[in-house]
CSV table of C-alpha atoms and ligand atoms in Angstrom, one decimal:
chain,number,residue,atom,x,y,z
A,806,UNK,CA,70.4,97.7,82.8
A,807,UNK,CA,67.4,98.3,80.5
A,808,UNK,CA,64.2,95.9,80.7
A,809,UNK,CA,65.0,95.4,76.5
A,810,UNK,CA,68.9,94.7,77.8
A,811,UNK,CA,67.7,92.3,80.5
A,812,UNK,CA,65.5,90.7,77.9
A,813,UNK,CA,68.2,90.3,75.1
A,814,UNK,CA,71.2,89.1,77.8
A,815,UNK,CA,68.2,86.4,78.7
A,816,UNK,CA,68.0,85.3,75.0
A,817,UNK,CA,71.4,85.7,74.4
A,818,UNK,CA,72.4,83.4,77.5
A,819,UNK,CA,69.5,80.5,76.2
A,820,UNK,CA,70.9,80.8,72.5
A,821,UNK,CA,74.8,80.0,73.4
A,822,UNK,CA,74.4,77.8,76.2
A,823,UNK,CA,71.5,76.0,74.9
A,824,UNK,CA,69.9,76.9,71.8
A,825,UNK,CA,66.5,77.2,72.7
A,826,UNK,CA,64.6,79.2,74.9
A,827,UNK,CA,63.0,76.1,76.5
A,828,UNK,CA,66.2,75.0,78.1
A,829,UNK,CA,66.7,78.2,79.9
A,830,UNK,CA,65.4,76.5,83.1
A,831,UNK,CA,68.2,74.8,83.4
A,832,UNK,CA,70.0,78.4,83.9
A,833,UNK,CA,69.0,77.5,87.8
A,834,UNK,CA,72.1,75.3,88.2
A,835,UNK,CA,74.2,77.9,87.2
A,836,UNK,CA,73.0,80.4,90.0
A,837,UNK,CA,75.5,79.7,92.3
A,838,UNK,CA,78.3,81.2,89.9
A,839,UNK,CA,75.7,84.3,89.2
A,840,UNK,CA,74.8,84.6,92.6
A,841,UNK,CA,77.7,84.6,94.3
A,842,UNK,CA,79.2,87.5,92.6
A,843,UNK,CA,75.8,89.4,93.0
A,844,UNK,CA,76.2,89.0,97.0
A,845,UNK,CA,79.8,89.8,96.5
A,846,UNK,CA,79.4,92.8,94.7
A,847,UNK,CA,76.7,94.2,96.8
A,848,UNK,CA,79.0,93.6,100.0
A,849,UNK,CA,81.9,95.1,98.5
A,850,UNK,CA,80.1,98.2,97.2
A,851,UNK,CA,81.2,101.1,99.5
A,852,UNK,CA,83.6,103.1,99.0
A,853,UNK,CA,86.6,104.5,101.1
A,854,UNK,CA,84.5,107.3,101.2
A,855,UNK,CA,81.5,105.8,102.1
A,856,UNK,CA,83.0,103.9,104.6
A,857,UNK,CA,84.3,107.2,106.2
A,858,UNK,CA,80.9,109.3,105.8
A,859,UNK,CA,79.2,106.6,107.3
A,860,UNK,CA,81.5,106.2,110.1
A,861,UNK,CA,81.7,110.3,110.9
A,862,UNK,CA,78.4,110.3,110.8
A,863,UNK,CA,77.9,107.5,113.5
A,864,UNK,CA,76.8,104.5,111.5
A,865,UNK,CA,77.1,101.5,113.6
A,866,UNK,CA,76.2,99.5,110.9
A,867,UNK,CA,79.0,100.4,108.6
A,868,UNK,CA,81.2,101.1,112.1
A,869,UNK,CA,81.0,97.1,112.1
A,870,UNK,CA,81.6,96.7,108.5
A,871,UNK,CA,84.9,98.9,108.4
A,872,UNK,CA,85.7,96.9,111.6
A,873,UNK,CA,85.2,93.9,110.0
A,874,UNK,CA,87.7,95.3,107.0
A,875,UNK,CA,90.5,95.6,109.8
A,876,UNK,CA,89.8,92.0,111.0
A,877,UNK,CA,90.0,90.8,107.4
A,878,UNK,CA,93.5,88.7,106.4
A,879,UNK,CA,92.6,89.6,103.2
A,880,UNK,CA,95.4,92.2,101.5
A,881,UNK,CA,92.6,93.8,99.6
A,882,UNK,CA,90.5,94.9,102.9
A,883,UNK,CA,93.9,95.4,104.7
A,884,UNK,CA,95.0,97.8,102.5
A,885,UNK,CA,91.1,100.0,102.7
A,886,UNK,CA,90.8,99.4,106.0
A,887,UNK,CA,94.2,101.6,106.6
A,888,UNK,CA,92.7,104.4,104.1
A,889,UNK,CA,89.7,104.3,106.4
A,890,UNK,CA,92.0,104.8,109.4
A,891,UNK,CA,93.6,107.2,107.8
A,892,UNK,CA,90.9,109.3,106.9
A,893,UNK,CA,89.4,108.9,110.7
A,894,UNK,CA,92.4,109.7,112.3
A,895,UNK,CA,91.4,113.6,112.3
A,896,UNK,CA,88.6,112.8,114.3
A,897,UNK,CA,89.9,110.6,116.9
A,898,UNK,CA,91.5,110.7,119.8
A,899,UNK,CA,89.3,113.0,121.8
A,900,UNK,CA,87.7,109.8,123.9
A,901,UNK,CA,88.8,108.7,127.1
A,902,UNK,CA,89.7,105.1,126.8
A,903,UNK,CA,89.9,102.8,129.8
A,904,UNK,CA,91.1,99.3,130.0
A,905,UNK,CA,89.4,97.1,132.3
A,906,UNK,CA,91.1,94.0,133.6
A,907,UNK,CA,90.3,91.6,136.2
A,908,UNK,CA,90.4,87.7,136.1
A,909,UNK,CA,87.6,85.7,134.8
A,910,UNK,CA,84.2,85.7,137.2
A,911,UNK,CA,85.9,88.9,138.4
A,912,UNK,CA,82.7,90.7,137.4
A,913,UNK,CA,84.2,92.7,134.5
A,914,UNK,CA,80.9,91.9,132.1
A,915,UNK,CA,78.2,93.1,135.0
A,916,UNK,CA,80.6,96.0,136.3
A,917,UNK,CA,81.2,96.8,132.6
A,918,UNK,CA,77.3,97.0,131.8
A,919,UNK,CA,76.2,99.3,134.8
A,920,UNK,CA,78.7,101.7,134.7
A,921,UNK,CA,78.4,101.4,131.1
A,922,UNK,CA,74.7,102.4,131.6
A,923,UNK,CA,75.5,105.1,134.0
A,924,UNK,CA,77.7,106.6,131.4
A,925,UNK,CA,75.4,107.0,128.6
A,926,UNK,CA,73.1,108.7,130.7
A,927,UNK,CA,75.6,111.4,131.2
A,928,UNK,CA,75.3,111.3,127.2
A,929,UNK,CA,78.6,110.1,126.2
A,930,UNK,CA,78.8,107.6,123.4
A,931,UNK,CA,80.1,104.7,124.6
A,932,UNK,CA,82.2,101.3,123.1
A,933,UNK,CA,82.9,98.3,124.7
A,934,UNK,CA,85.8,96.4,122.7
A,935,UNK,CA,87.4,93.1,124.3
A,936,UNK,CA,91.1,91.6,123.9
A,937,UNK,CA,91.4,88.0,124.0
A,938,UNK,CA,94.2,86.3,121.6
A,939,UNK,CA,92.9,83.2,123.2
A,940,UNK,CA,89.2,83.9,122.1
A,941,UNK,CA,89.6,81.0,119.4
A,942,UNK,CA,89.4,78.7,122.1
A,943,UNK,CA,86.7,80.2,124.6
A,944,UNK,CA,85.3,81.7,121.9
A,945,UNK,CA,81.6,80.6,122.9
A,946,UNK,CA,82.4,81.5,126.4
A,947,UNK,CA,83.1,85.2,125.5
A,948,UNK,CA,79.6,85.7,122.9
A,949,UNK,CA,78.2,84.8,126.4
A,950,UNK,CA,79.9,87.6,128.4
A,951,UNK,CA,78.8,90.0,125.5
A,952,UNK,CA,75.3,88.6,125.3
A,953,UNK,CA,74.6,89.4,128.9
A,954,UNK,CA,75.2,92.8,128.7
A,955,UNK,CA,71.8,92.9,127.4
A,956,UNK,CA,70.7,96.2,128.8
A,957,UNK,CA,73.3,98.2,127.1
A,958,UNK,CA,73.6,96.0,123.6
A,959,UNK,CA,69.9,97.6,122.5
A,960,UNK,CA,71.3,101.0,123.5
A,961,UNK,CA,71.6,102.7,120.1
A,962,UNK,CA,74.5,104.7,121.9
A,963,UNK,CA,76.7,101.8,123.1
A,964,UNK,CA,78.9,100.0,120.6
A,965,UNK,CA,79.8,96.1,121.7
A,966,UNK,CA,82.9,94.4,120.2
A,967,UNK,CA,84.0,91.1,120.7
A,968,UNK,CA,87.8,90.7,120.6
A,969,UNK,CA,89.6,90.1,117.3
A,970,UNK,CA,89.4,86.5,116.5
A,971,UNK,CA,92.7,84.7,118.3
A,972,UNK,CA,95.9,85.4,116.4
A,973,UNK,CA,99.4,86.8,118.3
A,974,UNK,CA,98.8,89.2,120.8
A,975,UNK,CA,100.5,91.9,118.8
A,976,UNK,CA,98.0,91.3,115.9
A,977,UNK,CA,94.8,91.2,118.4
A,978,UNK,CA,96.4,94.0,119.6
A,979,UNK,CA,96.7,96.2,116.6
A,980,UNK,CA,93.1,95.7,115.4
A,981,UNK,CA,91.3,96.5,118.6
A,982,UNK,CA,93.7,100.0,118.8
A,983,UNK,CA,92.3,100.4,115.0
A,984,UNK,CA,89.3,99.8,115.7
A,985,UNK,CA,89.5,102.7,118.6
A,986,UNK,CA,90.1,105.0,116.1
A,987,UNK,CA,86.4,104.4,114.1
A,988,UNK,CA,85.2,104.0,117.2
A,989,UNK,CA,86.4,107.6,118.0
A,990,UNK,CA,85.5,108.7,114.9
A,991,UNK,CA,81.9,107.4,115.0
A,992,UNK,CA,81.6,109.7,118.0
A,993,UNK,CA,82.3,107.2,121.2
A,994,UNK,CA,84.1,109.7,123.5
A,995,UNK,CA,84.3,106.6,126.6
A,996,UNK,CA,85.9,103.7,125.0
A,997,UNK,CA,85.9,100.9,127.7
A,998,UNK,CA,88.9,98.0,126.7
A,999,UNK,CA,88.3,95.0,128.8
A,1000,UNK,CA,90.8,92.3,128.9
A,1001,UNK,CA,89.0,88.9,128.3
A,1002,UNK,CA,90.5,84.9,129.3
A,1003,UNK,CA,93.2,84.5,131.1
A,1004,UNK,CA,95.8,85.1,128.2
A,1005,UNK,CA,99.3,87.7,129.3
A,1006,UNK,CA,97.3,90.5,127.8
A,1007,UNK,CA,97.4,92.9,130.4
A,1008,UNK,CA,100.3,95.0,129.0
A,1009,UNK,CA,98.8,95.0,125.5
A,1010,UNK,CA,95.4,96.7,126.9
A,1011,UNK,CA,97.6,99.0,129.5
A,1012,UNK,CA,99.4,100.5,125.8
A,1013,UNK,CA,96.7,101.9,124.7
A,1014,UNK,CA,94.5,103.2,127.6
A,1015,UNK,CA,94.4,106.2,129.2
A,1016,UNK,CA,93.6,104.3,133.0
A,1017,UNK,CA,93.5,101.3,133.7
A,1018,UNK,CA,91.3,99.8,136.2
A,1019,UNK,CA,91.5,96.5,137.9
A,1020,UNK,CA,88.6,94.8,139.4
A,1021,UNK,CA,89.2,92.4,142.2
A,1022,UNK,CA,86.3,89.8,143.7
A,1023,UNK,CA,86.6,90.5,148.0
A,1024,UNK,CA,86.3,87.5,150.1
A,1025,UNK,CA,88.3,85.0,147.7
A,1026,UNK,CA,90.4,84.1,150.1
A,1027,UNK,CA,94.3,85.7,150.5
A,1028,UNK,CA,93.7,89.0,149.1
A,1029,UNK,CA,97.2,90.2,148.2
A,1030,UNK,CA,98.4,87.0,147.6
A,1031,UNK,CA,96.0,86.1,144.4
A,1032,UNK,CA,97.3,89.2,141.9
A,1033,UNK,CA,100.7,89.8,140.7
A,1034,UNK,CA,102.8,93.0,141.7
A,1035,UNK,CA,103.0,94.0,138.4
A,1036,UNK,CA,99.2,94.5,137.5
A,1037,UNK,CA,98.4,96.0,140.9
A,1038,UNK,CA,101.4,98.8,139.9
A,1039,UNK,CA,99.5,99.4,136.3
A,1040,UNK,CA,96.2,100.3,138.2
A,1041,UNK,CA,94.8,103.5,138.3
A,1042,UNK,CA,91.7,102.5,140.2
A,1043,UNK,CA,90.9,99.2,141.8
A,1044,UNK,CA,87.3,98.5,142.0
A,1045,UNK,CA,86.2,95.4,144.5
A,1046,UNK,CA,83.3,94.1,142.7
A,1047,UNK,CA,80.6,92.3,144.2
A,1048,UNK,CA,80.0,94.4,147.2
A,1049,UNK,CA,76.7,93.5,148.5
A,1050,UNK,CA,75.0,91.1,150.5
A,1051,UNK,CA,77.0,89.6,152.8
A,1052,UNK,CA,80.1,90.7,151.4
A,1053,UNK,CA,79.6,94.0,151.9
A,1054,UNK,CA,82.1,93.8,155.0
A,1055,UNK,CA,84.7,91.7,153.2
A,1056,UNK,CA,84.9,94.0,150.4
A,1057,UNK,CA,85.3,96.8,152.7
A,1058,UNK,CA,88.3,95.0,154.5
A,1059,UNK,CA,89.5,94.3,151.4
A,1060,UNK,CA,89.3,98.3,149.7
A,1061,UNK,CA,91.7,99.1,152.7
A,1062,UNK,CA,93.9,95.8,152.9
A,1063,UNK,CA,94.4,96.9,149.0
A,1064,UNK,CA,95.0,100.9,149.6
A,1065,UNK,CA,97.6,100.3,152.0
A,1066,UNK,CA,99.1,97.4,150.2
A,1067,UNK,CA,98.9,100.3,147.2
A,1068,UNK,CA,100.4,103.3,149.4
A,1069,UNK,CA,103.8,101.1,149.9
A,1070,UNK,CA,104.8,101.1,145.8
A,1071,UNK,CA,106.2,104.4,144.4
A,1072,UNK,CA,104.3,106.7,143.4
A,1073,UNK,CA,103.7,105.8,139.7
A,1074,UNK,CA,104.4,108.6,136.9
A,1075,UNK,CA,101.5,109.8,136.5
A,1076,UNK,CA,101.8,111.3,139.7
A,1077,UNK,CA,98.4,110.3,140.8
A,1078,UNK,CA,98.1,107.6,143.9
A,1079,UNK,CA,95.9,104.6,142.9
A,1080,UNK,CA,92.3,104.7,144.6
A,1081,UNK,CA,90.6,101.8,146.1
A,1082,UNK,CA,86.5,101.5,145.6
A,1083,UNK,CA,84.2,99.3,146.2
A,1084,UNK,CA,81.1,98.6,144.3
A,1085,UNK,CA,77.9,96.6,143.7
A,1086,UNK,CA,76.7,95.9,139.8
A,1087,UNK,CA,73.6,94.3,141.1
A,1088,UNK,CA,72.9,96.6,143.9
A,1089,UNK,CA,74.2,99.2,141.6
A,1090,UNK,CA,76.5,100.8,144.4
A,1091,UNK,CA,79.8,102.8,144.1
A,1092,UNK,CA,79.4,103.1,140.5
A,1093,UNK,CA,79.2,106.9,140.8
A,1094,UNK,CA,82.0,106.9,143.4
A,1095,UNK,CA,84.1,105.0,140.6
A,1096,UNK,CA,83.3,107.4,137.8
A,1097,UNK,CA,84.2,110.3,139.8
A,1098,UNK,CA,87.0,108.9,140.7
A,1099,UNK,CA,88.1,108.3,136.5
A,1100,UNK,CA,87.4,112.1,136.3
A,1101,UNK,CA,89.4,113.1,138.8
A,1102,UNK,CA,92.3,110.7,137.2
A,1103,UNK,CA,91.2,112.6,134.5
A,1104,UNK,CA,91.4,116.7,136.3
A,1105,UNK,CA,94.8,115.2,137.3
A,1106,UNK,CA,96.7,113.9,134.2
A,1107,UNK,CA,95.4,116.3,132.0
A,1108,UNK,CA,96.6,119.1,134.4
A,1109,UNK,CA,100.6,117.4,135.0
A,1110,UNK,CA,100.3,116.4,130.9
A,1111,UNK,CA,101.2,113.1,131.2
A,1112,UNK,CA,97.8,112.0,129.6
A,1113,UNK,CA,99.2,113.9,126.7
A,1114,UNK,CA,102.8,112.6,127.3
A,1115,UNK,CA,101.0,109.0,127.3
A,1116,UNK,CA,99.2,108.8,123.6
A,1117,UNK,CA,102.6,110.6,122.5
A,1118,UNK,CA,104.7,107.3,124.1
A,1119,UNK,CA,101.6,104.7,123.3
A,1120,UNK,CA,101.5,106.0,119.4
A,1121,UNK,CA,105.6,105.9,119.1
A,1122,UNK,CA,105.8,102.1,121.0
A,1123,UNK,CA,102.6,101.6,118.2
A,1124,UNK,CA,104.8,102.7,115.5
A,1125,UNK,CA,107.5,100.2,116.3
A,1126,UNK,CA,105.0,97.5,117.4
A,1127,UNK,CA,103.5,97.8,113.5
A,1128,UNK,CA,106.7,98.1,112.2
A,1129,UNK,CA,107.8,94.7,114.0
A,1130,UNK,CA,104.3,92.7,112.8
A,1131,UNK,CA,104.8,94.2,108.9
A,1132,UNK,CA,108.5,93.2,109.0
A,1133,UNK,CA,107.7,89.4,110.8
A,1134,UNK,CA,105.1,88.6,108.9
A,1135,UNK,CA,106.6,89.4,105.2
A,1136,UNK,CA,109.4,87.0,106.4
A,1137,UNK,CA,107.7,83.8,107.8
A,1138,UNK,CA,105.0,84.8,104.8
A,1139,UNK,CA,107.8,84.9,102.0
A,1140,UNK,CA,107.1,81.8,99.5
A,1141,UNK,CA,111.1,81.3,99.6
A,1142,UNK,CA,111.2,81.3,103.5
A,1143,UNK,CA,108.4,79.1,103.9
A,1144,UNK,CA,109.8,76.4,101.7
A,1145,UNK,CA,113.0,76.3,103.6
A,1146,UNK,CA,112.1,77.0,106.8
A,1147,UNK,CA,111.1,73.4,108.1
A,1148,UNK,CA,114.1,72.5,107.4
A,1149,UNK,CA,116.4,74.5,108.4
A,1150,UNK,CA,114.5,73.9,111.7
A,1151,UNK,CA,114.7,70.3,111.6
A,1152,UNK,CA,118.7,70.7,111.1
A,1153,UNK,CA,118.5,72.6,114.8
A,1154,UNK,CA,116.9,70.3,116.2
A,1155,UNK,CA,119.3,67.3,115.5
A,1156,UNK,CA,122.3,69.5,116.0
A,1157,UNK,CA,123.7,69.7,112.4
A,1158,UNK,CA,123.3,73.4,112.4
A,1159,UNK,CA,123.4,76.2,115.4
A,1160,UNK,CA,120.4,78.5,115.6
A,1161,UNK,CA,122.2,81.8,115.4
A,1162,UNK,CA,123.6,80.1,111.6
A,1163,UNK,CA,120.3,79.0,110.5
A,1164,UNK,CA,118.5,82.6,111.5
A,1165,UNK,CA,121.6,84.6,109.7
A,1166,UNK,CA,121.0,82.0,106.2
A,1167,UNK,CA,117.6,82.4,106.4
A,1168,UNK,CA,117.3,85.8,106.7
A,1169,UNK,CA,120.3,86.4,104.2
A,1170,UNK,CA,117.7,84.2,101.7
A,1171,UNK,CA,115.2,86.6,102.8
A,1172,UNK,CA,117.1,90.1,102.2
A,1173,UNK,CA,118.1,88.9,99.1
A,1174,UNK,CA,115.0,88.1,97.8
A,1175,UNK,CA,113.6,90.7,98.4
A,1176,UNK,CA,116.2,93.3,96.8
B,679,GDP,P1,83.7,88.5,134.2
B,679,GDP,O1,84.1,87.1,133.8
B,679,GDP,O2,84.8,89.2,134.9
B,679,GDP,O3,83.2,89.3,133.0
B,679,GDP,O4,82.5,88.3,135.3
B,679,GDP,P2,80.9,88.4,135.0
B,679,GDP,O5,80.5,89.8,134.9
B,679,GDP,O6,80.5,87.5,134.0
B,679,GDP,O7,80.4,88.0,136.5
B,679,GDP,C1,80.7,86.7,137.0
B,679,GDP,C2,79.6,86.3,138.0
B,679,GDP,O8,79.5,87.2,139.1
B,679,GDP,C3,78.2,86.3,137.3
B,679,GDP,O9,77.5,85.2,137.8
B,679,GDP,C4,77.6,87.6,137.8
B,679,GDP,O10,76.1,87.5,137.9
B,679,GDP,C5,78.2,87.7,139.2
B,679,GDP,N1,78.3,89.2,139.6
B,679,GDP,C6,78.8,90.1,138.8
B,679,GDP,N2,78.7,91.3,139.4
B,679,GDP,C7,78.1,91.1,140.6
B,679,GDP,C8,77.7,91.9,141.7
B,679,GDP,O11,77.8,93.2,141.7
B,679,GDP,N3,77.1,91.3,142.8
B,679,GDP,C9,76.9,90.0,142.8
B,679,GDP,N4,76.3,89.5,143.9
B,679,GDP,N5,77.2,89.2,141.8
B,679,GDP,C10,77.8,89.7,140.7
């Protein structure tokens, strides 16, 4: 806009709100309507392609933006974060991602920082993203966990992501795996996925990781007994955190109480037979012990292909999984549904209707509204 069309919108403005120039002061109380939509349209300026450019080119500041755009419930940002994905898509996939679990106080934060710092001197680009559909509640806790990893957060080659904002797992889920692909495409080729609170997540993070590794605190009493059967078969590589001081002998007790504990499950399908380490993030001990040990998974999977055969089962069991969140929410989010639901749920509960008859109605309602 011209100076002289700046000038005349001014005069225009004074003459048909007020008359008079002198009353143009009063203009200030209309600034929040004005304002807004300045703000507005500043943040929504960039394009798809902008977005993308910026992203390929390894902007973390519009890296967090587009990331921001998958978080969104919005339909609008929905709908151009996807075109971002899609557009990134080409240029992911060539990281190594690795889900870290471990329960809270585990030392997942401290482990997560050192080796993180290990890694970037080996000059990979590196992201940290967290899964925690509980995060709504502990929310404060976990800004905490990602503020202490202070020595990596100014490292301009380390990207930090708290976890989605608490929804269902499947939705927490499905952003963070989005948000792997800019990630990728912004050049990260480690992406670390650590599984945050105490919620079931485990599975979630195992779907779309490479390894998995499981970090276990020695000296906390029953060692096997504290960890279900289940997570110990999904790890690749167990790390016990921690050891230094005087727990440097319990953790070692511990590293071969686990490895023969490990040695009595099947061997899993990757073919490769989990490994045992122990490690210090304060001391900073065993961390290159633990990344060898990653590269070697590495040597091995890539070798039998069932890294390969992994993405190919993760990104069909993704396909289905988004297939299953599109299809749920359109039918609790249906105007018609909504309005009918509570009491068709209410009818349950006294026993005027059976469950299987209320879902058929309701989703008869549903198909047919839909047609
Ligand atoms: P998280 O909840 O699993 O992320 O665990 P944190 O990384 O927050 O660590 C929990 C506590 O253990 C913190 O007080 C850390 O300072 C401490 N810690 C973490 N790693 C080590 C370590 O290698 N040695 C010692 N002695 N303490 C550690």
């Amino acid at each position: 806009m011209s100076f002289t069309k700046i000038n005349h919108y001014e005069k225009e403005y004074a003459d048909t709100h007020h008359g008079t120039a002198l009353n143009v002061t009063e203009g200030v109380k209309d600034q929040p309507i004005v304002n807004p939509y300045f703000t507005r349209r500043k943040r929504r300026q960039l394009s798809t392609e902008e977005y993308v450019a910026g992203i390929l080119g390894g902007n973390i500041t519009i890296l967090s933006q587009a990331i921001t755009l998958i978080e969104s419930s919005n339909p609008a940002h929905y709908a151009q974060a996807q075109e971002i994905i899609e557009a990134c898509l080409p240029h992911a996939g060539k990281s190594v991602r690795i889900g870290i679990t471990g329960v809270p106080g585990a030392g997942k934060s401290t482990f997560i920082e050192a080796i993180g710092g290990m890694v970037t001197s080996l000059r990979h680009k590196l992201a940290v993203l967290a899964i925690d559909p509980s995060s709504e509640r502990s929310g404060g806790s976990i800004l905490g966990d990602k503020t202490r990893m202070e020595s990596i957060s100014g490292n301009p080659d380390v990207f930090i992501r708290p976890s989605p904002s608490a929804g269902s797992l499947g939705g927490v889920a499905r952003k963070t795996r989005e948000t792997v692909v800019l990630g990728e495409g912004a050049g990260s080729a480690v992406v670390f996925i650590e599984r945050v609170g105490v919620g079931q997540s485990e599975t979630a993070v195992h779907s779309m990781v490479d390894m998995f590794m499981l970090l276990q605190i020695s000296g906390a009493g029953d060692e096997l007994q504290g960890i279900k059967r289940g997570i110990m078969e999904m790890a690749d590589i167990m790390v016990i955190t921690k050891a230094d001081g005087e727990n440097i002998h319990k953790a070692e007790l511990a590293k071969t109480q686990y490895q023969s504990a490990l040695r009595l499950f099947p061997m899993p399908e990757s073919g490769w037979r989990p490994m045992v380490y122990t490690s210090s993030a304060v001391a900073k001990t065993g961390l290159e012990e633990v990344w060898k040990g990653v590269e070697e998974f590495l040597d091995h999977t890539r070798a039998n292909h069932f890294f390969q055969h992994n993405r190919n089962r993760q990104n069909k069991y993704w396909m289905y999984e988004s297939i299953d969140e599109v299809l749920r929410n359109s039918f609790y989010q249906d105007p018609g549904i909504e309005s009918l639901i509570g009491d068709y749920e209410q009818r349950v509960l006294n026993d005027k209707l059976s469950s299987f008859i209320a879902a058929k109605e309701l989703l008869d309602i549903y198909f047919k509204d839909i047609k």
